[in-house]
């Protein structure tokens, strides 16, 4: 007999006293000799007082779908109950509960797991066999109605199979559903971030620990320093994200993490942590492309955006114009042929002695300068050339700034910053409008760290207003690297492709797949 998939919104969490009314309803129709409510109360007391019990509830929405219990004794973990309400049978609830118990047993260091099952209950026996249980013997008259019970025991030899059981359950269960809560983790560059997001859109918490101060001393990100800083911050950041969301590990349905692109050592910290948590919590792991995550910041704040969208992705490492045709379907319209916009900001800021990161520093200073003071070049502005004039080049602009400063030592830095910014923004806005017109976009979305730039935001919004084009500007906290966008992109990836195998490693040169 094949078991179906678990209900879409099944949640496994610790059993509570207030579940006991529902427990009694299921218990009465499941066992010839049901336990009394007082017995369950006693068991739940032991969970707290001595910790030698573990009781879990499976809920579907607000309904108790089933429950299960475990009693620890020396090296053994004995399943005391596993019952599913009549309306939820044959839908994988028992499998999920058993998988969860197997992990609880393993966590406690149990070497074997035991349970009793009716000889006539073939479906249950098959389920247990699929988890690695073997029949240890038949106990006469165990049940009151004088039916024999088989005593199934995962022997010491089969103890290792306790480890494989949850994996099997996971691959058969639903990867993600509308009520899924995803923990996102981001460590690709110089931000250690963790966030908890429900339904791919509700941000329950988003914690970002920035290493900016550490790297500012060196004028840029030092990869080895970044890895060590991630290692120190990762556990506290994840802990805070869970605490701020007010959730425990039982509530997390999947763990999403940036697998690339980024610094190899930095990525490895997040990927290792995410895989370990997914394995321990027995939930799916999903590897996320950092660029794709930036594209998803818009959907975090406005899930109603309609395709096709043109996304201007402007970060420290990339400048791309992307047509988003649907979730997960992208077409590259244009890209930088040399420096990224953020990179140009950082390099010019360093040259002007404004420190690291350069974007916010130039942005702030530009507010005090004249953007028309110096007519810096706008490269590749015509429609000619590759990609119908949608490619970018910023390295010439950077050189022009250097040459101008050398030739005009007395020029006001604020004017130079404002004029440099005007040139960058002019190019970005012109090409984004051009791209939107070319593909007949229904909206324009700004993404990536440079999307926090005040002038870019204002100019793009104004241009879109003039064109009658819908424009989406993510809030600044979501523009720079964060984990809420990782959880959102992970949620969509899980729906589309299912979990990522745990054999995947960090992929420093990962690219977006374009159609
Ligand atoms: O997306 P992000 O946080 O990291 C990468 O994936 O690269 O982008 C960081 C980049 C840096 O180059 C930084 O200087 C730039 O975004 N940036 C800004 C602003 N805030 C951050 N650039 C211009 N104006 C800003 N306000
Ligand atoms: Zn980024």
Short mmCIF file of C-alpha atoms and ligand atoms in Angstrom, two decimals:
data_model
loop_
_atom_site.label_atom_id
_atom_site.label_comp_id
_atom_site.label_asym_id
_atom_site.label_seq_id
_atom_site.Cartn_x
_atom_site.Cartn_y
_atom_site.Cartn_z
CA UNK A 1 0.00 0.00 0.00
CA UNK A 2 1.33 3.42 -0.89
CA UNK A 3 0.99 6.32 1.46
CA UNK A 4 -0.11 9.63 -0.05
CA UNK A 5 1.45 12.97 0.63
CA UNK A 6 0.91 14.78 3.89
CA UNK A 7 -1.70 17.57 3.93
CA UNK A 8 -0.44 20.81 2.44
CA UNK A 9 -0.18 22.68 5.70
CA UNK A 10 0.95 19.97 8.10
CA UNK A 11 3.00 21.28 11.00
CA UNK A 12 4.86 19.18 13.56
CA UNK A 13 5.41 20.76 16.96
CA UNK A 14 5.57 19.73 20.62
CA UNK A 15 2.27 18.48 22.05
CA UNK A 16 0.72 20.88 24.56
CA UNK A 17 -1.83 20.55 27.34
CA UNK A 18 -4.39 22.46 25.39
CA UNK A 19 -4.19 19.82 22.63
CA UNK A 20 -5.49 17.15 25.00
CA UNK A 21 -9.15 17.50 24.08
CA UNK A 22 -8.27 16.74 20.44
CA UNK A 23 -5.91 13.99 21.58
CA UNK A 24 -8.70 12.28 23.51
CA UNK A 25 -11.02 12.40 20.47
CA UNK A 26 -8.41 10.62 18.34
CA UNK A 27 -7.26 8.31 21.12
CA UNK A 28 -10.79 6.99 21.72
CA UNK A 29 -11.23 5.91 18.11
CA UNK A 30 -7.68 4.60 17.70
CA UNK A 31 -7.05 2.27 20.60
CA UNK A 32 -9.26 -0.43 22.09
CA UNK A 33 -8.05 0.70 25.49
CA UNK A 34 -7.49 4.44 25.22
CA UNK A 35 -5.32 6.26 27.72
CA UNK A 36 -7.16 8.66 29.96
CA UNK A 37 -6.58 12.40 29.82
CA UNK A 38 -4.91 12.11 33.24
CA UNK A 39 -2.34 9.69 31.82
CA UNK A 40 -1.51 12.15 29.03
CA UNK A 41 -1.22 14.99 31.54
CA UNK A 42 1.24 12.89 33.51
CA UNK A 43 3.25 12.18 30.38
CA UNK A 44 3.40 15.86 29.42
CA UNK A 45 4.53 16.69 32.96
CA UNK A 46 7.41 14.26 32.52
CA UNK A 47 8.44 16.00 29.29
CA UNK A 48 9.13 19.06 31.39
CA UNK A 49 10.27 17.53 34.68
CA UNK A 50 12.57 14.69 33.67
CA UNK A 51 12.89 15.02 29.90
CA UNK A 52 12.55 11.27 29.42
CA UNK A 53 9.50 11.72 27.22
CA UNK A 54 8.92 13.44 23.88
CA UNK A 55 5.39 14.16 22.63
CA UNK A 56 4.64 15.74 19.27
CA UNK A 57 1.51 17.08 17.64
CA UNK A 58 0.78 17.14 13.89
CA UNK A 59 -1.56 19.99 13.07
CA UNK A 60 -3.29 20.94 9.88
CA UNK A 61 -4.39 24.54 10.26
CA UNK A 62 -5.95 24.65 13.73
CA UNK A 63 -6.93 20.98 13.70
CA UNK A 64 -4.98 18.30 15.49
CA UNK A 65 -4.31 15.69 12.78
CA UNK A 66 -2.34 13.29 14.96
CA UNK A 67 0.13 12.90 17.78
CA UNK A 68 2.95 10.66 18.80
CA UNK A 69 5.06 9.98 21.85
CA UNK A 70 8.43 8.59 22.77
CA UNK A 71 9.71 7.23 26.09
CA UNK A 72 13.46 7.07 26.64
CA UNK A 73 14.93 4.24 28.68
CA UNK A 74 18.68 3.59 28.82
CA UNK A 75 19.69 3.16 25.14
CA UNK A 76 16.17 2.62 23.86
CA UNK A 77 13.48 4.99 22.68
CA UNK A 78 10.07 3.37 22.85
CA UNK A 79 7.16 4.75 20.82
CA UNK A 80 4.31 5.04 23.32
CA UNK A 81 1.66 6.26 20.89
CA UNK A 82 1.28 7.16 17.30
CA UNK A 83 -2.27 7.99 16.31
CA UNK A 84 -3.87 9.84 13.43
CA UNK A 85 -7.42 11.25 13.35
CA UNK A 86 -9.78 9.39 10.99
CA UNK A 87 -10.06 12.38 8.63
CA UNK A 88 -6.27 12.54 8.19
CA UNK A 89 -5.41 8.88 7.77
CA UNK A 90 -3.64 7.60 4.64
CA UNK A 91 -2.15 11.03 4.03
CA UNK A 92 1.36 10.63 5.41
CA UNK A 93 0.74 12.13 8.87
CA UNK A 94 1.96 8.98 10.64
CA UNK A 95 5.08 8.95 8.48
CA UNK A 96 5.89 12.54 9.35
CA UNK A 97 5.37 11.92 13.04
CA UNK A 98 7.49 8.79 13.01
CA UNK A 99 10.27 10.57 11.13
CA UNK A 100 10.22 13.33 13.74
CA UNK A 101 10.33 10.80 16.58
CA UNK A 102 13.25 9.02 14.92
CA UNK A 103 15.19 12.27 14.98
CA UNK A 104 14.28 12.94 18.59
CA UNK A 105 15.50 9.45 19.43
CA UNK A 106 18.74 9.97 17.58
CA UNK A 107 19.26 13.36 19.23
CA UNK A 108 18.96 11.71 22.64
CA UNK A 109 21.61 9.17 21.62
CA UNK A 110 19.19 6.22 21.54
CA UNK A 111 20.70 3.19 19.83
CA UNK A 112 17.39 1.53 19.05
CA UNK A 113 13.77 2.45 18.73
CA UNK A 114 10.97 0.06 19.63
CA UNK A 115 7.22 -0.06 19.28
CA UNK A 116 4.28 -2.43 19.39
CA UNK A 117 1.86 -2.90 16.54
CA UNK A 118 -1.14 -5.10 15.95
CA UNK A 119 -0.42 -8.19 13.87
CA UNK A 120 -3.47 -7.30 11.74
CA UNK A 121 -2.36 -3.71 11.07
CA UNK A 122 -0.44 -4.38 7.88
CA UNK A 123 -0.38 -0.77 6.68
CA UNK A 124 1.31 0.35 9.90
CA UNK A 125 3.74 -2.55 9.77
CA UNK A 126 4.75 -1.61 6.22
CA UNK A 127 5.27 1.98 7.30
CA UNK A 128 7.52 0.86 10.15
CA UNK A 129 9.42 -1.52 7.91
CA UNK A 130 10.11 1.34 5.52
CA UNK A 131 11.77 3.12 8.44
CA UNK A 132 14.04 0.16 9.11
CA UNK A 133 12.09 -1.58 11.87
CA UNK A 134 12.33 -5.35 11.98
CA UNK A 135 10.04 -7.77 13.83
CA UNK A 136 11.54 -8.82 17.13
CA UNK A 137 8.79 -11.11 18.29
CA UNK A 138 5.10 -11.66 18.85
CA UNK A 139 3.68 -10.86 22.26
CA UNK A 140 0.63 -12.89 23.12
CA UNK A 141 -2.50 -11.11 24.28
CA UNK A 142 -0.95 -7.65 24.37
CA UNK A 143 -4.12 -6.01 23.23
CA UNK A 144 -7.21 -6.33 25.36
CA UNK A 145 -9.25 -7.91 22.59
CA UNK A 146 -6.78 -10.78 22.62
CA UNK A 147 -5.13 -10.05 19.30
CA UNK A 148 -1.44 -10.78 19.22
CA UNK A 149 0.94 -7.87 18.71
CA UNK A 150 4.19 -7.96 16.88
CA UNK A 151 6.99 -6.28 18.74
CA UNK A 152 8.94 -4.37 16.16
CA UNK A 153 12.43 -3.47 17.12
CA UNK A 154 15.02 -1.59 15.24
CA UNK A 155 17.91 -3.60 16.58
CA UNK A 156 21.31 -2.22 17.37
CA UNK A 157 22.39 -3.19 13.90
CA UNK A 158 19.49 -1.31 12.45
CA UNK A 159 20.18 1.69 14.65
CA UNK A 160 21.99 3.33 11.81
CA UNK A 161 18.83 3.10 9.81
CA UNK A 162 17.23 5.54 12.19
CA UNK A 163 19.37 8.09 10.43
CA UNK A 164 18.15 7.20 7.00
CA UNK A 165 14.49 7.06 7.88
CA UNK A 166 13.86 10.78 8.09
CA UNK A 167 15.63 11.35 4.78
CA UNK A 168 13.29 8.91 3.13
CA UNK A 169 10.30 10.60 4.67
CA UNK A 170 11.51 13.97 3.54
CA UNK A 171 11.88 13.05 -0.10
CA UNK A 172 8.33 11.76 -0.16
CA UNK A 173 6.75 14.62 1.72
CA UNK A 174 5.67 17.93 0.20
CA UNK A 175 8.63 20.25 -0.28
CA UNK A 176 6.86 23.45 0.59
CA UNK A 177 3.36 24.81 0.84
CA UNK A 178 1.56 28.10 1.28
CA UNK A 179 1.94 27.98 5.04
CA UNK A 180 5.64 27.17 4.93
CA UNK A 181 8.03 29.01 7.17
CA UNK A 182 11.49 29.25 5.66
CA UNK A 183 14.70 30.15 7.49
CA UNK A 184 16.98 32.05 5.10
CA UNK A 185 20.75 32.31 5.56
CA UNK A 186 23.13 34.64 3.71
CA UNK A 187 26.94 34.75 4.01
CA UNK A 188 28.15 35.35 0.45
CA UNK A 189 30.12 38.53 1.09
CA UNK A 190 30.41 40.78 4.13
CA UNK A 191 26.98 40.45 5.75
CA UNK A 192 26.03 37.56 8.02
CA UNK A 193 22.25 37.41 7.81
CA UNK A 194 19.38 35.17 8.85
CA UNK A 195 15.65 35.71 8.42
CA UNK A 196 12.40 33.88 8.94
CA UNK A 197 9.79 34.34 6.19
CA UNK A 198 6.30 32.86 5.95
CA UNK A 199 4.57 32.11 2.62
CA UNK A 200 7.51 33.62 0.72
CA UNK A 201 6.29 37.12 1.64
CA UNK A 202 5.71 37.67 5.39
CA UNK A 203 9.01 38.66 6.98
CA UNK A 204 8.76 37.45 10.59
CA UNK A 205 12.34 38.48 11.34
CA UNK A 206 15.41 39.68 9.44
CA UNK A 207 18.74 39.98 11.22
CA UNK A 208 21.81 41.39 9.46
CA UNK A 209 25.21 41.55 11.10
CA UNK A 210 27.42 43.73 8.95
CA UNK A 211 31.19 43.39 8.78
CA UNK A 212 31.54 46.87 7.27
CA UNK A 213 33.50 48.20 10.24
CA UNK A 214 35.92 45.28 10.12
CA UNK A 215 36.64 45.67 6.38
CA UNK A 216 36.61 49.50 6.37
CA UNK A 217 40.10 49.33 7.91
CA UNK A 218 41.35 47.56 4.77
CA UNK A 219 39.34 49.65 2.29
CA UNK A 220 37.46 46.62 1.00
CA UNK A 221 36.36 43.09 1.83
CA UNK A 222 39.23 40.80 2.85
CA UNK A 223 37.99 37.27 2.06
CA UNK A 224 39.81 35.43 4.85
CA UNK A 225 38.72 37.98 7.44
CA UNK A 226 35.14 37.75 6.13
CA UNK A 227 35.03 33.95 6.57
CA UNK A 228 36.19 34.17 10.16
CA UNK A 229 33.74 36.93 10.98
CA UNK A 230 30.89 34.86 9.46
CA UNK A 231 31.95 31.89 11.57
CA UNK A 232 31.74 33.97 14.74
CA UNK A 233 28.38 35.53 13.89
CA UNK A 234 26.44 32.77 12.18
CA UNK A 235 25.03 30.98 15.24
CA UNK A 236 24.07 34.13 17.19
CA UNK A 237 22.50 35.65 14.06
CA UNK A 238 20.39 32.54 13.38
CA UNK A 239 19.45 32.35 17.05
CA UNK A 240 18.32 35.97 17.02
CA UNK A 241 16.31 35.50 13.83
CA UNK A 242 14.40 32.62 15.44
CA UNK A 243 13.93 34.49 18.71
CA UNK A 244 12.68 37.65 16.99
CA UNK A 245 10.24 35.58 14.95
CA UNK A 246 9.09 34.01 18.24
CA UNK A 247 9.56 30.54 16.80
CA UNK A 248 11.40 27.37 17.72
CA UNK A 249 13.06 24.92 15.34
CA UNK A 250 9.87 22.82 15.17
CA UNK A 251 8.16 25.63 13.26
CA UNK A 252 10.74 25.86 10.48
CA UNK A 253 9.63 23.99 7.36
CA UNK A 254 12.73 24.55 5.21
CA UNK A 255 16.21 26.10 5.33
CA UNK A 256 17.31 28.23 2.37
CA UNK A 257 20.86 29.48 1.94
CA UNK A 258 22.94 31.35 -0.64
CA UNK A 259 25.17 28.80 -2.38
CA UNK A 260 26.70 31.36 -4.79
CA UNK A 261 28.02 33.50 -6.26
CA UNK A 262 30.32 34.94 -3.64
CA UNK A 263 33.51 34.39 -1.70
CA UNK A 264 34.16 30.67 -1.33
CA UNK A 265 35.14 30.76 2.36
CA UNK A 266 32.27 33.06 3.26
CA UNK A 267 29.72 30.98 1.36
CA UNK A 268 30.93 27.78 3.01
CA UNK A 269 30.04 29.06 6.47
CA UNK A 270 26.40 29.65 5.57
CA UNK A 271 26.04 26.55 3.42
CA UNK A 272 27.47 24.29 6.15
CA UNK A 273 25.26 25.82 8.82
CA UNK A 274 22.14 25.59 6.64
CA UNK A 275 22.76 21.97 5.69
CA UNK A 276 23.45 20.99 9.29
CA UNK A 277 20.22 22.64 10.46
CA UNK A 278 18.15 21.10 7.67
CA UNK A 279 19.55 17.69 8.55
CA UNK A 280 19.02 18.14 12.28
CA UNK A 281 15.53 19.59 11.97
CA UNK A 282 14.65 17.06 9.24
CA UNK A 283 13.41 19.69 6.82
CA UNK A 284 14.33 20.39 3.18
CA UNK A 285 17.44 22.36 2.32
CA UNK A 286 17.33 24.68 -0.68
CA UNK A 287 20.35 26.34 -2.27
CA UNK A 288 19.70 29.87 -3.52
CA UNK A 289 21.42 31.95 -6.21
CA UNK A 290 22.29 35.30 -4.62
CA UNK A 291 21.28 37.25 -7.76
CA UNK A 292 17.94 35.53 -7.97
CA UNK A 293 17.38 36.44 -4.33
CA UNK A 294 17.97 40.13 -5.13
CA UNK A 295 15.30 39.84 -7.84
CA UNK A 296 12.89 38.54 -5.21
CA UNK A 297 13.13 41.50 -2.85
CA UNK A 298 10.38 43.14 -4.89
CA UNK A 299 8.00 40.22 -4.35
CA UNK A 300 8.66 40.34 -0.62
CA UNK A 301 7.02 43.73 -0.50
CA UNK A 302 4.62 43.51 -3.41
CA UNK A 303 3.50 40.00 -4.37
CA UNK A 304 1.04 41.46 -6.89
CA UNK A 305 3.73 42.53 -9.40
CA UNK A 306 2.92 41.30 -12.89
CA UNK A 307 5.21 39.85 -15.55
CA UNK A 308 7.06 40.68 -17.69
CA UNK A 309 9.16 42.85 -15.41
CA UNK A 310 12.41 44.58 -16.17
CA UNK A 311 14.78 44.37 -13.23
CA UNK A 312 17.80 46.63 -12.93
CA UNK A 313 20.14 44.62 -10.70
CA UNK A 314 22.90 46.91 -9.50
CA UNK A 315 25.22 45.57 -6.83
CA UNK A 316 28.89 45.59 -5.88
CA UNK A 317 29.66 42.75 -8.26
CA UNK A 318 27.08 43.10 -11.03
CA UNK A 319 25.10 45.47 -13.18
CA UNK A 320 22.45 43.71 -15.22
CA UNK A 321 19.18 44.46 -16.94
CA UNK A 322 17.05 41.34 -16.67
CA UNK A 323 13.64 40.58 -18.09
CA UNK A 324 11.71 38.49 -15.60
CA UNK A 325 9.18 36.57 -17.70
CA UNK A 326 7.84 34.49 -14.83
CA UNK A 327 9.01 33.10 -11.49
CA UNK A 328 12.40 31.55 -12.20
CA UNK A 329 12.45 32.52 -15.91
CA UNK A 330 14.91 35.26 -16.82
CA UNK A 331 16.31 36.82 -19.98
CA UNK A 332 19.50 38.83 -19.90
CA UNK A 333 18.93 42.15 -21.69
CA UNK A 334 22.18 43.91 -20.87
CA UNK A 335 25.16 43.81 -18.52
CA UNK A 336 28.31 45.72 -17.71
CA UNK A 337 31.28 44.95 -19.89
CA UNK A 338 33.74 46.06 -17.20
CA UNK A 339 33.11 47.48 -13.69
CA UNK A 340 29.80 47.04 -11.88
CA UNK A 341 28.02 50.24 -10.79
CA UNK A 342 28.66 49.50 -7.09
CA UNK A 343 32.28 48.72 -7.85
CA UNK A 344 32.64 52.12 -9.58
CA UNK A 345 31.14 53.79 -6.50
CA UNK A 346 33.54 51.91 -4.22
CA UNK A 347 36.63 52.64 -6.36
CA UNK A 348 35.82 56.33 -6.84
CA UNK A 349 35.05 56.71 -3.13
CA UNK A 350 38.37 55.13 -2.23
CA UNK A 351 40.15 57.48 -4.61
CA UNK A 352 38.35 60.48 -3.11
CA UNK A 353 39.27 59.25 0.40
CA UNK A 354 35.65 58.62 1.38
CA UNK A 355 36.22 55.14 2.78
CA UNK A 356 34.41 51.87 2.34
CA UNK A 357 31.71 51.08 1.28
CA UNK A 358 31.75 53.90 -1.22
CA UNK A 359 28.11 53.91 -2.30
CA UNK A 360 26.52 55.36 0.82
CA UNK A 361 29.43 57.80 1.31
CA UNK A 362 29.18 59.26 -2.21
CA UNK A 363 25.38 59.27 -2.00
CA UNK A 364 25.47 61.33 1.20
CA UNK A 365 28.16 63.74 -0.02
CA UNK A 366 26.48 64.21 -3.42
CA UNK A 367 23.53 65.79 -1.62
CA UNK A 368 25.80 68.76 -0.82
CA UNK A 369 27.30 69.13 -4.31
CA UNK A 370 26.32 70.34 -7.79
CA UNK A 371 25.57 67.45 -10.17
CA UNK A 372 26.22 69.75 -13.17
CA UNK A 373 29.65 70.91 -11.93
CA UNK A 374 31.59 68.41 -14.08
CA UNK A 375 30.25 66.83 -17.29
CA UNK A 376 31.57 63.31 -16.78
CA UNK A 377 31.11 60.94 -19.76
CA UNK A 378 28.04 58.71 -20.13
CA UNK A 379 29.43 55.63 -21.85
CA UNK A 380 27.61 53.51 -24.45
CA UNK A 381 24.50 55.68 -24.38
CA UNK A 382 23.49 55.06 -27.99
CA UNK A 383 21.33 52.18 -29.15
CA UNK A 384 24.19 50.86 -31.25
CA UNK A 385 26.39 48.01 -30.11
CA UNK A 386 25.72 44.65 -28.55
CA UNK A 387 22.38 44.05 -26.82
CA UNK A 388 20.69 47.00 -28.55
CA UNK A 389 22.48 49.53 -26.43
CA UNK A 390 21.55 47.87 -23.14
CA UNK A 391 25.11 47.03 -22.03
CA UNK A 392 26.98 49.25 -19.57
CA UNK A 393 30.55 50.40 -19.03
CA UNK A 394 31.71 52.25 -15.92
CA UNK A 395 35.47 51.91 -16.01
CA UNK A 396 35.94 54.93 -18.30
CA UNK A 397 33.90 57.07 -15.91
CA UNK A 398 36.12 56.03 -13.02
CA UNK A 399 39.23 57.01 -15.03
CA UNK A 400 37.64 60.37 -15.92
CA UNK A 401 37.07 61.12 -12.25
CA UNK A 402 40.71 60.30 -11.48
CA UNK A 403 41.95 62.46 -14.37
CA UNK A 404 39.68 65.35 -13.39
CA UNK A 405 40.83 65.33 -9.76
CA UNK A 406 44.47 65.26 -10.87
CA UNK A 407 43.84 68.24 -13.17
CA UNK A 408 41.75 70.18 -10.63
CA UNK A 409 43.26 69.63 -7.18
CA UNK A 410 41.13 72.40 -5.68
CA UNK A 411 37.75 71.11 -6.91
CA UNK A 412 35.10 70.52 -4.26
CA UNK A 413 34.78 66.80 -3.48
CA UNK A 414 31.00 67.18 -3.05
CA UNK A 415 30.71 68.52 -6.62
CA UNK A 416 32.79 65.64 -7.96
CA UNK A 417 30.69 63.12 -6.03
CA UNK A 418 27.44 64.71 -7.25
CA UNK A 419 28.64 64.85 -10.87
CA UNK A 420 29.90 61.25 -10.79
CA UNK A 421 26.59 60.10 -9.34
CA UNK A 422 24.64 62.06 -11.96
CA UNK A 423 26.56 60.28 -14.74
CA UNK A 424 25.96 56.82 -13.23
CA UNK A 425 22.27 57.45 -12.58
CA UNK A 426 21.72 59.01 -16.00
CA UNK A 427 23.08 55.88 -17.73
CA UNK A 428 21.20 53.46 -15.47
CA UNK A 429 17.85 55.23 -15.83
CA UNK A 430 18.14 55.76 -19.60
CA UNK A 431 18.93 52.10 -20.29
CA UNK A 432 16.32 50.76 -17.90
CA UNK A 433 13.58 52.82 -19.60
CA UNK A 434 14.87 51.67 -22.98
CA UNK A 435 14.77 48.02 -21.89
CA UNK A 436 11.24 48.34 -20.51
CA UNK A 437 10.02 49.86 -23.76
CA UNK A 438 11.77 47.19 -25.83
CA UNK A 439 10.16 44.21 -24.07
CA UNK A 440 6.82 45.83 -23.30
CA UNK A 441 7.36 45.46 -19.55
CA UNK A 442 4.46 45.82 -17.12
CA UNK A 443 6.77 47.23 -14.52
CA UNK A 444 10.31 48.13 -13.53
CA UNK A 445 12.00 46.79 -10.43
CA UNK A 446 15.16 48.05 -8.79
CA UNK A 447 17.36 45.52 -6.95
CA UNK A 448 20.81 45.15 -5.38
CA UNK A 449 22.88 47.32 -3.06
CA UNK A 450 23.04 50.34 -5.40
CA UNK A 451 19.22 50.35 -5.44
CA UNK A 452 19.55 52.07 -2.06
CA UNK A 453 20.96 55.12 -3.87
CA UNK A 454 18.73 58.13 -3.24
CA UNK A 455 19.30 59.78 -6.61
CA UNK A 456 18.75 56.56 -8.60
CA UNK A 457 15.50 55.95 -6.75
CA UNK A 458 14.21 59.47 -7.28
CA UNK A 459 15.20 59.70 -10.96
CA UNK A 460 13.84 56.26 -11.84
CA UNK A 461 10.56 56.90 -10.03
CA UNK A 462 10.16 60.21 -11.84
CA UNK A 463 10.97 58.70 -15.25
CA UNK A 464 8.49 55.85 -14.68
CA UNK A 465 5.86 58.35 -13.63
CA UNK A 466 6.41 60.25 -16.89
CA UNK A 467 6.25 57.00 -18.92
CA UNK A 468 3.14 55.73 -17.11
CA UNK A 469 5.17 52.68 -16.09
CA UNK A 470 4.75 50.90 -12.74
CA UNK A 471 7.97 51.21 -10.74
CA UNK A 472 8.92 49.19 -7.70
CA UNK A 473 11.62 50.45 -5.33
CA UNK A 474 12.36 48.01 -2.51
CA UNK A 475 12.92 49.50 0.93
CA UNK A 476 16.60 50.27 1.49
CA UNK A 477 17.04 47.55 4.14
CA UNK A 478 16.09 44.97 1.53
CA UNK A 479 18.32 46.41 -1.21
CA UNK A 480 21.59 45.55 0.48
CA UNK A 481 22.38 41.94 1.31
CA UNK A 482 19.89 40.34 3.69
CA UNK A 483 18.45 36.89 4.32
CA UNK A 484 14.74 37.72 3.90
CA UNK A 485 15.33 37.77 0.14
CA UNK A 486 17.13 34.41 0.39
CA UNK A 487 14.16 32.86 2.22
CA UNK A 488 11.73 34.35 -0.35
CA UNK A 489 13.71 33.08 -3.35
CA UNK A 490 14.18 29.73 -1.56
CA UNK A 491 10.43 29.43 -1.05
CA UNK A 492 9.82 29.92 -4.78
CA UNK A 493 12.64 27.53 -5.72
CA UNK A 494 11.27 24.85 -3.41
CA UNK A 495 7.85 25.14 -5.02
CA UNK A 496 9.35 24.88 -8.49
CA UNK A 497 12.17 22.37 -8.08
CA UNK A 498 11.90 20.79 -4.62
CA UNK A 499 14.80 20.47 -2.19
CA UNK A 500 18.46 20.77 -3.19
CA UNK A 501 20.55 17.64 -2.55
CA UNK A 502 22.82 18.00 0.46
CA UNK A 503 25.77 17.01 -1.71
CA UNK A 504 25.82 20.52 -3.22
CA UNK A 505 28.72 22.71 -2.12
CA UNK A 506 29.44 26.43 -2.30
CA UNK A 507 29.50 27.70 -5.90
CA UNK A 508 31.57 30.92 -5.98
CA UNK A 509 31.02 31.49 -9.73
CA UNK A 510 27.35 30.54 -9.91
CA UNK A 511 25.45 32.34 -12.67
CA UNK A 512 21.79 32.96 -13.22
CA UNK A 513 20.23 30.68 -15.82
CA UNK A 514 18.97 32.77 -18.72
CA UNK A 515 16.54 31.62 -21.40
O1 LIG B 1 24.05 43.90 -3.17
P1 LIG B 1 25.14 44.35 -2.26
O2 LIG B 1 24.80 44.59 -0.81
O3 LIG B 1 26.32 43.33 -2.30
C1 LIG B 1 26.65 42.66 -3.46
O4 LIG B 1 26.02 41.61 -3.72
O5 LIG B 1 27.54 43.19 -4.17
O6 LIG B 1 25.75 45.66 -2.92
C2 LIG B 1 26.82 46.35 -2.33
C3 LIG B 1 27.16 47.55 -3.19
C4 LIG B 1 28.43 48.24 -2.76
O7 LIG B 1 29.22 48.45 -3.91
C5 LIG B 1 27.93 49.56 -2.19
O8 LIG B 1 28.84 50.62 -2.36
C6 LIG B 1 26.68 49.78 -2.99
O9 LIG B 1 26.09 48.50 -3.12
N1 LIG B 1 25.74 50.70 -2.32
C7 LIG B 1 25.40 51.90 -2.82
C8 LIG B 1 24.56 52.52 -1.86
N2 LIG B 1 24.41 51.64 -0.81
C9 LIG B 1 25.15 50.54 -1.12
N3 LIG B 1 25.72 52.51 -3.97
C10 LIG B 1 25.22 53.73 -4.20
N4 LIG B 1 24.43 54.38 -3.32
C11 LIG B 1 24.07 53.82 -2.15
N5 LIG B 1 23.27 54.47 -1.29
ZN1 LIG B 2 24.03 41.27 -3.05
#
